Short mmCIF file of C-alpha atoms in Angstrom, two decimals:
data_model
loop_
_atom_site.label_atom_id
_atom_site.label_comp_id
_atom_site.label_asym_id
_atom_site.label_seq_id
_atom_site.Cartn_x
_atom_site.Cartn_y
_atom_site.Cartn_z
CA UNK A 114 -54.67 20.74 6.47
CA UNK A 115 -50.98 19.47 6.25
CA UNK A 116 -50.55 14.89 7.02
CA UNK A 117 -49.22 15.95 10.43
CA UNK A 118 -52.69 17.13 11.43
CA UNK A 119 -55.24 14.11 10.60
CA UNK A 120 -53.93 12.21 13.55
CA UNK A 121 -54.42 15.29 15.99
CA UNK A 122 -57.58 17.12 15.05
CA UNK A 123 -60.55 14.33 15.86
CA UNK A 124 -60.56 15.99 19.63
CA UNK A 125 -61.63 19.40 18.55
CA UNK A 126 -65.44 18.43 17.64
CA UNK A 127 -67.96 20.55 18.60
CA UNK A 128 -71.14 19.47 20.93
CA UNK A 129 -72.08 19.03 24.11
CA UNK A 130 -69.15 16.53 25.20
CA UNK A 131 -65.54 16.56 24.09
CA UNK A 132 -62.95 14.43 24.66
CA UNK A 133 -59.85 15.07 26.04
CA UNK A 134 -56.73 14.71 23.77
CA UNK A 135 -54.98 11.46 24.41
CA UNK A 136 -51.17 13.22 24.55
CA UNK A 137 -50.75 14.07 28.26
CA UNK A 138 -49.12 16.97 26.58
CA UNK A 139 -52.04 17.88 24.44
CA UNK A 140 -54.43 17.16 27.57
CA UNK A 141 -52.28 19.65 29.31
CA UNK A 142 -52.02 22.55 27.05
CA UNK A 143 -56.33 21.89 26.65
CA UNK A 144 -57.00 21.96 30.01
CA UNK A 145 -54.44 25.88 30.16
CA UNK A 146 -56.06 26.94 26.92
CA UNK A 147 -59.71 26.44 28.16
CA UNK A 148 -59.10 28.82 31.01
CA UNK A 149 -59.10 31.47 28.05
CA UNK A 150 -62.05 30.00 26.38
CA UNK A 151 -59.62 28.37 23.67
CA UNK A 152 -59.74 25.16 22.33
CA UNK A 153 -57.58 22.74 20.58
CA UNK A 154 -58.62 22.47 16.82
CA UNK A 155 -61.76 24.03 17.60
CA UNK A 156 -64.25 25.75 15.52
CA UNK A 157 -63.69 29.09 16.69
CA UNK A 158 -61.76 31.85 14.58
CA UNK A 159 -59.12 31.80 17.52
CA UNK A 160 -59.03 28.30 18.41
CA UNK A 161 -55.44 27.14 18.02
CA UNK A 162 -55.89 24.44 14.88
CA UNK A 163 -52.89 21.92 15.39
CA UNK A 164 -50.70 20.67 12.57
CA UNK A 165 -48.02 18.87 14.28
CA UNK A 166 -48.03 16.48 16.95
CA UNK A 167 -45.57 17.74 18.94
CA UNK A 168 -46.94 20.86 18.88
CA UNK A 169 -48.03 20.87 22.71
CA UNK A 170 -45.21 19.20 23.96
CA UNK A 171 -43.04 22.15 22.35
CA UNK A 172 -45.34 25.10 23.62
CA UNK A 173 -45.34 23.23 27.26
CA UNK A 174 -41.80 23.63 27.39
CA UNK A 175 -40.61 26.47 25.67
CA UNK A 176 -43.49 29.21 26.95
CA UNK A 177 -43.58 32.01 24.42
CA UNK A 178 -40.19 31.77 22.01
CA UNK A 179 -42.18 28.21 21.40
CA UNK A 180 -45.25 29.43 20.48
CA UNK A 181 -44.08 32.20 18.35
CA UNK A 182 -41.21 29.68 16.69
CA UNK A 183 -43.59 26.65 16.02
CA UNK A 184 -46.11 28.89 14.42
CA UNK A 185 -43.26 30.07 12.27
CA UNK A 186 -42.68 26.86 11.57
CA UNK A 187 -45.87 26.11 10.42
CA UNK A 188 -46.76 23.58 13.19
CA UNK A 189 -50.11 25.57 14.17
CA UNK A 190 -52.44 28.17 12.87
CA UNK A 191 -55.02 30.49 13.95
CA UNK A 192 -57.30 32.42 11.85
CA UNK A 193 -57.91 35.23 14.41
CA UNK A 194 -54.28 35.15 16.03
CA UNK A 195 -54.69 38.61 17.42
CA UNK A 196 -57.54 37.51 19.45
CA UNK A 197 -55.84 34.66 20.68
CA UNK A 198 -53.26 36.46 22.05
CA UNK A 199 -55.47 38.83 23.56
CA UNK A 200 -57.55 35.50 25.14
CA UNK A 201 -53.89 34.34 26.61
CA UNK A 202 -53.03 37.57 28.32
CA UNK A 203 -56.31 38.53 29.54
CA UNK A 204 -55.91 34.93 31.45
CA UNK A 205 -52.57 35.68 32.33
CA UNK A 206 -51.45 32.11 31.01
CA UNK A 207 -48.31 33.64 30.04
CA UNK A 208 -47.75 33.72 33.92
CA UNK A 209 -48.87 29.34 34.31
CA UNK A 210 -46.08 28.39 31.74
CA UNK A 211 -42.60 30.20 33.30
CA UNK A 212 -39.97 28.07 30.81
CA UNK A 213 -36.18 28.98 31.60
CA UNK A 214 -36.29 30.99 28.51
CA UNK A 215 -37.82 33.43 30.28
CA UNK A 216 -35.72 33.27 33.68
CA UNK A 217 -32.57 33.24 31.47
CA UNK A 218 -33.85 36.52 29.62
CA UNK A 219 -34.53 38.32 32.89
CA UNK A 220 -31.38 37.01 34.16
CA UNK A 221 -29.19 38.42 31.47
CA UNK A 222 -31.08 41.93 31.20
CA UNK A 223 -29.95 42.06 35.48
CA UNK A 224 -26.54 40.94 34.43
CA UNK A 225 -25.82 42.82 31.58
CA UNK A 226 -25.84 45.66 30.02
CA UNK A 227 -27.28 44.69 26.53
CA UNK A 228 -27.94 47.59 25.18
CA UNK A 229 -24.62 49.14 25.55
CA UNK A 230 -23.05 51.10 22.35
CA UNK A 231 -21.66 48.32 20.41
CA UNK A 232 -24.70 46.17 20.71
CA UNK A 233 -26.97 49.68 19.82
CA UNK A 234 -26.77 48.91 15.66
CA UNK A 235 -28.12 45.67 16.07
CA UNK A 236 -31.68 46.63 16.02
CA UNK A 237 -31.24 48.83 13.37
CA UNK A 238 -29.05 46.34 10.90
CA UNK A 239 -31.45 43.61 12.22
CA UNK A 240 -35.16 45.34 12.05
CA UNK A 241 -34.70 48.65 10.82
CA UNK A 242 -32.24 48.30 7.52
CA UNK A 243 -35.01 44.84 6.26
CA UNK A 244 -35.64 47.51 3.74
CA UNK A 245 -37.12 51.13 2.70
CA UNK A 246 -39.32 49.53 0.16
CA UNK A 247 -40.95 46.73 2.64
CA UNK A 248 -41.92 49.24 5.73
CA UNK A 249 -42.96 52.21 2.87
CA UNK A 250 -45.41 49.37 2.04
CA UNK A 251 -46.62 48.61 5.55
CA UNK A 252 -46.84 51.98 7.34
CA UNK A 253 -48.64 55.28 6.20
CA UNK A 254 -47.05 57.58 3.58
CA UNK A 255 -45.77 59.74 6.64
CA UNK A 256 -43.65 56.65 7.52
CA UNK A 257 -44.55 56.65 10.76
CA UNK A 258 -43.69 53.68 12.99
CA UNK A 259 -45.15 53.79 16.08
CA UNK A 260 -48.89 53.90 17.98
CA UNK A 261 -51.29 56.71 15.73
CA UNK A 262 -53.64 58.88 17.75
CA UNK A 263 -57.45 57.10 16.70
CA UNK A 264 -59.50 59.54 18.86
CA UNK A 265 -60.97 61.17 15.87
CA UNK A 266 -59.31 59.47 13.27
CA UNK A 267 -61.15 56.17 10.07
CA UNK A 268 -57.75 55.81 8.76
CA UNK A 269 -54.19 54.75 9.34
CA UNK A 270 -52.91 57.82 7.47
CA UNK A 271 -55.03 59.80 9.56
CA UNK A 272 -54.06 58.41 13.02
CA UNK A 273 -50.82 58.99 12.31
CA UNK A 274 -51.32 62.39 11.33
CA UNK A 275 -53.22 63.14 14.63
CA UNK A 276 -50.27 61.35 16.48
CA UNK A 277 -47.34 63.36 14.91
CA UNK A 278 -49.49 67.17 15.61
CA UNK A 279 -50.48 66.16 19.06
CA UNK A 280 -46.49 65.88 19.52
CA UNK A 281 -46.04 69.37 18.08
CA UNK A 282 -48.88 70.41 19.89
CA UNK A 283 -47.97 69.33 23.01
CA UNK A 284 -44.25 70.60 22.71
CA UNK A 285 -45.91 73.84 21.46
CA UNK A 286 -43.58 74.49 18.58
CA UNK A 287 -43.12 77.69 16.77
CA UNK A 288 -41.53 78.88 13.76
CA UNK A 289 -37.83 79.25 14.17
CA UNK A 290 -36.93 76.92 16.87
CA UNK A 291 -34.76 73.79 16.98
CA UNK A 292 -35.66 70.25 17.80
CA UNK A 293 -33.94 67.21 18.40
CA UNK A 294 -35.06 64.29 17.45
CA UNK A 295 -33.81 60.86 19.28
CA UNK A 296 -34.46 57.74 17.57
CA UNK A 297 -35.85 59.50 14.33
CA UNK A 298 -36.82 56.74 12.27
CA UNK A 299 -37.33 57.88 8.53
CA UNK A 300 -37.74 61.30 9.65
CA UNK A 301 -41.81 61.00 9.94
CA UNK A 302 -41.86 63.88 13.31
CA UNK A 303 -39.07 66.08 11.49
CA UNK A 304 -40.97 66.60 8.55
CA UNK A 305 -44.40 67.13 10.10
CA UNK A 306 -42.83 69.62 12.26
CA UNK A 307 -40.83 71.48 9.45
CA UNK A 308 -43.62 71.11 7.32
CA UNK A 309 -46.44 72.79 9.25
CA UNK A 310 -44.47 74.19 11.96
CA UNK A 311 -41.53 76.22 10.97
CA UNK A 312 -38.71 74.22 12.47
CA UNK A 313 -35.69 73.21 11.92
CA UNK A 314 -34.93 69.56 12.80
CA UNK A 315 -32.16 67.17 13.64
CA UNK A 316 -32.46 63.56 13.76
CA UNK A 317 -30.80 60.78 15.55
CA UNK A 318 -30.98 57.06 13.92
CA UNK A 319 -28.55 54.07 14.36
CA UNK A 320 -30.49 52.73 10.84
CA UNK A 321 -28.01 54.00 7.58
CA UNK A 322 -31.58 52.38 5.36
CA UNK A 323 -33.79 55.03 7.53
CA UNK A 324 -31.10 58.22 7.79
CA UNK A 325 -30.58 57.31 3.40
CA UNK A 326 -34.39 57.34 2.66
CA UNK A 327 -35.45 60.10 5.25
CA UNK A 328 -32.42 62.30 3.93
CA UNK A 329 -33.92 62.36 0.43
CA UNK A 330 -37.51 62.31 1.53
CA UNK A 331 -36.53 65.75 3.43
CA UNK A 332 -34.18 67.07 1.05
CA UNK A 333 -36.10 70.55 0.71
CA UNK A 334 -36.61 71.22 4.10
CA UNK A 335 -34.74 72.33 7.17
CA UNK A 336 -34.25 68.47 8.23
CA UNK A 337 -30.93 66.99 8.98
CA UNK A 338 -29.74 63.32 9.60
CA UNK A 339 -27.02 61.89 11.76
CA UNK A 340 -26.32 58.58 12.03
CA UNK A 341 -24.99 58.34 15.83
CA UNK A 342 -26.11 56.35 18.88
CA UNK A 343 -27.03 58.90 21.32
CA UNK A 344 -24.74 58.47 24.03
CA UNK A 345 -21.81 60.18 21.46
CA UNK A 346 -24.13 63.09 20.86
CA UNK A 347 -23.14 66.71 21.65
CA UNK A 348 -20.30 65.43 24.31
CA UNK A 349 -19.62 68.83 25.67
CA UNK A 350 -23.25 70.45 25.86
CA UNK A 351 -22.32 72.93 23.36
CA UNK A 352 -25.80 71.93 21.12
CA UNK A 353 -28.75 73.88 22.66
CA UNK A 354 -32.51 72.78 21.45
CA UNK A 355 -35.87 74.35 21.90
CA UNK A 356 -37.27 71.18 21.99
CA UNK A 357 -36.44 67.37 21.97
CA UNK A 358 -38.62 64.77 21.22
CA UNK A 359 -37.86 60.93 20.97
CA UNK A 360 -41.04 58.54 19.65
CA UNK A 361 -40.53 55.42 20.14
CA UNK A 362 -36.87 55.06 20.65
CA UNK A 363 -36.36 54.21 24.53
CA UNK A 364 -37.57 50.90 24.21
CA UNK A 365 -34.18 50.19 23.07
CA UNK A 366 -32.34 52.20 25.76
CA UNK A 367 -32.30 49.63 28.36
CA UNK A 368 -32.77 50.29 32.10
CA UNK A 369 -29.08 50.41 32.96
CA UNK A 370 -28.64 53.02 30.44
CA UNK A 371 -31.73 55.68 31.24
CA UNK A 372 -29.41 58.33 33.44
CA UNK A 373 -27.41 58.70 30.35
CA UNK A 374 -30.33 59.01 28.09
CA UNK A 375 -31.37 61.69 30.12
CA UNK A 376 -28.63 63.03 30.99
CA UNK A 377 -27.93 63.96 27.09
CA UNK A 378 -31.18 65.16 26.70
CA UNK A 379 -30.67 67.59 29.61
CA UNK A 380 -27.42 68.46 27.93
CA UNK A 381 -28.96 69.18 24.91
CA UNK A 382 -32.15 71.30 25.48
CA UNK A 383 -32.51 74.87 26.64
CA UNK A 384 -33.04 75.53 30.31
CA UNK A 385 -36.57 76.80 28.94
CA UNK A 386 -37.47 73.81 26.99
CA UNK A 387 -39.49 71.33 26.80
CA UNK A 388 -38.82 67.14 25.78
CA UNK A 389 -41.18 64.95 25.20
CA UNK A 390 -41.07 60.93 25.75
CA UNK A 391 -42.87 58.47 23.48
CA UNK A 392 -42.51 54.92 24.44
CA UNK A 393 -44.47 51.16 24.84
CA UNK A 394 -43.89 50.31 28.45
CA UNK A 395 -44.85 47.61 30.74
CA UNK A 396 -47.20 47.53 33.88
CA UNK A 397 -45.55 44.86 35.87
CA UNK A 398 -42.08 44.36 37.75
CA UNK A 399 -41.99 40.56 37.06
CA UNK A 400 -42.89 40.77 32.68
CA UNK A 401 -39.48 40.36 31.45
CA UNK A 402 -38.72 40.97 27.74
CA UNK A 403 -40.49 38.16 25.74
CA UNK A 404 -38.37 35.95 24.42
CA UNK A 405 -39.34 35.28 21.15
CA UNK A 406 -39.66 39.22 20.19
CA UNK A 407 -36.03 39.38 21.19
CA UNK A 408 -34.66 36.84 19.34
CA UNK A 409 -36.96 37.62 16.14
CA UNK A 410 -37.76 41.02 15.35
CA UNK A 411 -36.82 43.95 18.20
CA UNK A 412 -32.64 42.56 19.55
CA UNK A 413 -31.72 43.54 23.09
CA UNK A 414 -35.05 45.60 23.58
CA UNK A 415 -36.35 46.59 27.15
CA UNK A 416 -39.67 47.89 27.79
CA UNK A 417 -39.69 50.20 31.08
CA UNK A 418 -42.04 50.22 33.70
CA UNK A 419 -43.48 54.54 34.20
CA UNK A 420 -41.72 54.32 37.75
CA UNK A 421 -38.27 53.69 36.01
CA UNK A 422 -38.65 56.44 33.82
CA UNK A 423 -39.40 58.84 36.90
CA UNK A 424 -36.64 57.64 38.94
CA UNK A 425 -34.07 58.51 35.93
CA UNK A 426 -35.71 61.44 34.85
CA UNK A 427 -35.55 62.76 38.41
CA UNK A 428 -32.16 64.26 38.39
CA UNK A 429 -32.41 66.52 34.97
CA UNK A 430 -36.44 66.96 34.51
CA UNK A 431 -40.00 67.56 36.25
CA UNK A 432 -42.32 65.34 34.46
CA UNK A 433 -45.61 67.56 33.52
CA UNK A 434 -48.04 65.46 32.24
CA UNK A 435 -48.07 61.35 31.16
CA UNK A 436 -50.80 60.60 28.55
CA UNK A 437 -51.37 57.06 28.14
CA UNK A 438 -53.44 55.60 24.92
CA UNK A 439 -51.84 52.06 24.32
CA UNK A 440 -55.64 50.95 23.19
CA UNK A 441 -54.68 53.03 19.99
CA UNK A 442 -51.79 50.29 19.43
CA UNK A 443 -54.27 47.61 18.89
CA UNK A 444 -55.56 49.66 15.44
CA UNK A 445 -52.54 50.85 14.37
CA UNK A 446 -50.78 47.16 14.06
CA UNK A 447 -54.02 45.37 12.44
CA UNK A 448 -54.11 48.34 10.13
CA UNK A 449 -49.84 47.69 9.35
CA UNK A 450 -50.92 43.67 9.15
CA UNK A 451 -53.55 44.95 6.70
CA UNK A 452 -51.10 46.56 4.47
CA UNK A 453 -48.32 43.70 4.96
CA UNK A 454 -50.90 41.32 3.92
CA UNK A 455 -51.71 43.58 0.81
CA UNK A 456 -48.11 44.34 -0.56
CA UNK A 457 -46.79 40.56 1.13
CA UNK A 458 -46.93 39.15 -2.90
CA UNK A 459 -44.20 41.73 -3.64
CA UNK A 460 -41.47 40.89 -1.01
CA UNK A 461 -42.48 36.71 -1.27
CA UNK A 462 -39.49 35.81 -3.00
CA UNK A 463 -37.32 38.09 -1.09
CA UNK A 464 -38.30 36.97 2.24
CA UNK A 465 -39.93 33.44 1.74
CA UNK A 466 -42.95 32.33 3.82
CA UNK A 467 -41.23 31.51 7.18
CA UNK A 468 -40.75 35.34 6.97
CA UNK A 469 -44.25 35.72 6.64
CA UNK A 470 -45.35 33.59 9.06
CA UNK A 471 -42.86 35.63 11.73
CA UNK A 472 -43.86 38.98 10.65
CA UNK A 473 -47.29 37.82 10.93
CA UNK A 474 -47.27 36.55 14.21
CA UNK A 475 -45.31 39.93 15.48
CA UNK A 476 -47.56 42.37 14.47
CA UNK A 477 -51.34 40.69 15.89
CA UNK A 478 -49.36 38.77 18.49
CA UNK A 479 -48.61 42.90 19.65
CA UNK A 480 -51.92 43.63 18.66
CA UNK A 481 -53.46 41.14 21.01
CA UNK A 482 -51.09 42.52 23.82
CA UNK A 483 -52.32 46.12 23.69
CA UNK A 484 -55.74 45.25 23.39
CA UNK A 485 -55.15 43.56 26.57
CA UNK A 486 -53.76 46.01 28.05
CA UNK A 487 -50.39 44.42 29.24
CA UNK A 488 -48.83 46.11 27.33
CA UNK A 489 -49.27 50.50 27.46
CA UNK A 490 -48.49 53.20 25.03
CA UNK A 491 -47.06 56.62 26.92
CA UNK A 492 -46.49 60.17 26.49
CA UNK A 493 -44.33 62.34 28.66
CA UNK A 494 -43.65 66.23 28.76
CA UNK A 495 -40.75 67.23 30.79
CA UNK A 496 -39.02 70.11 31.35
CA UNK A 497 -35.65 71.19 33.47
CA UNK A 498 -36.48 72.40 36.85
CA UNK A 499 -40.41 72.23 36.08
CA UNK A 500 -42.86 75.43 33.65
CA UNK A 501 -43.31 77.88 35.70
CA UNK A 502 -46.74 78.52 36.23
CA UNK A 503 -46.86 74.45 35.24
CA UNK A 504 -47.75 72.88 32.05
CA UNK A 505 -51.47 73.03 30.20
CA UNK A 506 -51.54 69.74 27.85
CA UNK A 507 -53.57 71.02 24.10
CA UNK A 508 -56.87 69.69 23.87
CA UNK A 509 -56.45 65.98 22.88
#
């Protein structure tokens, strides 16, 4: 415990009794905490343990982007921070403390459009390019990044396995055809489906760090890279897939931009194929894009609500089955904070421990979403004009 916390920590005793904090501030934040069954500097493995006096006053006032920035700074620790993230959602106490962070950040996402095509590299210098080496140390050797499949799965590598075959399965690939893949990341879908299926891939990435490394990880196979934001993609139709797939990619599409999503991948897939949509997604109208994850680790991201994605797929697709298993999120980022915190002595010096603190707090702060189910994890199958005869989903 740092000199900032003796003065703070004499209120989190355990007993019948306690007394309140003597900052109003402190008093406050108690009193919000306590309808999650958290306490200040108490003896629970998620009870927030203060280090800096002003701790409260800066979480009262700055809602989320001050929690996640004054852990980052090191003002406040919690040795189960997953769980009490999950304790703060379940209570919906992200709803008590509305800061005008968060009115400014669903403000500018009605204003603008901020994921139009020169802000679309951002995420991927930002996030994506941090480094082959770093995520090949935090993900599974498929380099998948995004939710695994845990139905029947003990293992990340596993999971993710499961996740990238139940794609394949579902789009019901076959030796020979074609898919598109938007928002490939390191190629982890492509190589499964060349791999085991027969196919011949091409991959859309806005990352040059992901299209270098999956390029060379896929050098013997039918795999192909192209580092283009999607809206420039096959302008006059003249590109016909079997299949399209995109895992994990519209998060960064934004709402203002779905038509043309769609309307590329309409474009772009046979009048007999099938696409299917892998994306986080929110359950309520008023959740706005949290502050703090903009600003820190995904820029000018947008999670959609399912009756968005209906309303722009309407024009180009019938949507045949949504599969939702977000719960499988909650495993699959404790298993990448098990690996970070494994490999973390090899990037140290690279990133420094403000670095660690942040990439900490993103992946069990997301954890602790998922697990309470604010946040949901979907799968679409669509196809133009609807299957005739309709669409059986592969046992799951």
């Amino acid at each position: 415990m740092n000199h900032h916390a003796r003065a703070s920590v004499s209120h989190g005793r355990t007993g019948a009794t306690r007394s309140r904090p003597a900052d109003p501030a402190d008093a406050t934040l108690d009193r919000l905490l306590e309808r999650a069954g958290i306490r200040l500097n108490g003896p629970r493995p998620w009870d927030l343990q203060i280090h800096h006096r002003q701790t409260a006053r800066r979480i009262l006032a700055q809602g989320s982007l001050g929690l996640g920035e004054s852990y980052m700074d090191g003002w406040w620790d919690a040795e189960q921070l997953d769980t009490l993230i999950f304790r703060l959602l379940s209570a919906r106490l992200d709803q008590a403390v509305r800061t005008p962070a968060l009115a400014w950040a669903g403000l500018r996402a009605r204003l603008f459009n901020l994921q139009n095509e020169a802000r679309a590299w951002m995420v991927g210098q930002q996030h994506y390019d941090l480094g082959n080496d770093f995520f090949a140390a935090m993900l599974d050797p498929s380099m998948a990044y995004s939710c695994g499949y845990w139905a029947d799965a003990d293992t990340l590598a596993d999971a993710q396995f499961a996740k990238l075959d139940l794609v394949c399965r579902k789009l019901g690939l076959q030796p020979g055809m074609r898919l598109l893949d938007i928002g490939c990341g390191w190629g982890s879908l492509m190589r499964h489906a060349a791999e085991h299926y027969g196919v011949e891939c091409l991959g859309l990435t806005v990352s040059r760090e992901q299209a270098a490394y999956g390029a060379e990880r896929c050098a013997q196979l039918p795999v192909r890279f192209e580092l283009a934001d999607y809206r420039s993609f096959n302008p006059d139709g003249r590109q016909r897939f079997d299949r399209i797939a995109s895992i994990g990619m519209f998060e960064h599409v934004g709402s203002k931009n779905y038509p043309a999503f769609f309307a590329v991948a309409e474009r772009s897939l046979r009048e007999d194929g099938l696409m299917l949509l892998h994306t986080i997604g929110k359950t309520h109208h008023r959740d706005t894009t949290d502050p703090w994850i903009d600003r820190y680790i995904f820029r000018n991201g947008q999670l959609p609500l399912l009756g968005q994605i209906s309303d722009a797929a309407d024009p180009h697709f019938v949507i045949e089955d949504v599969h939702n298993f977000g719960a499988d999120y909650d495993r699959t980022l404790r298993a990448w904070h098990r690996n970070f915190q494994q490999h973390w002595p090899r990037f140290a010096e690279r990133h420094g421990d403000r670095f660690r603190r942040m990439w900490r707090y993103y992946l069990l702060a997301c954890a602790g979403a998922f697990r309470a189910r604010t946040l949901q994890l979907w799968q679409l199958v669509l196809a133009p004009g609807g299957l005739a005869g309709g669409y059986r989903r592969p046992m799951v």
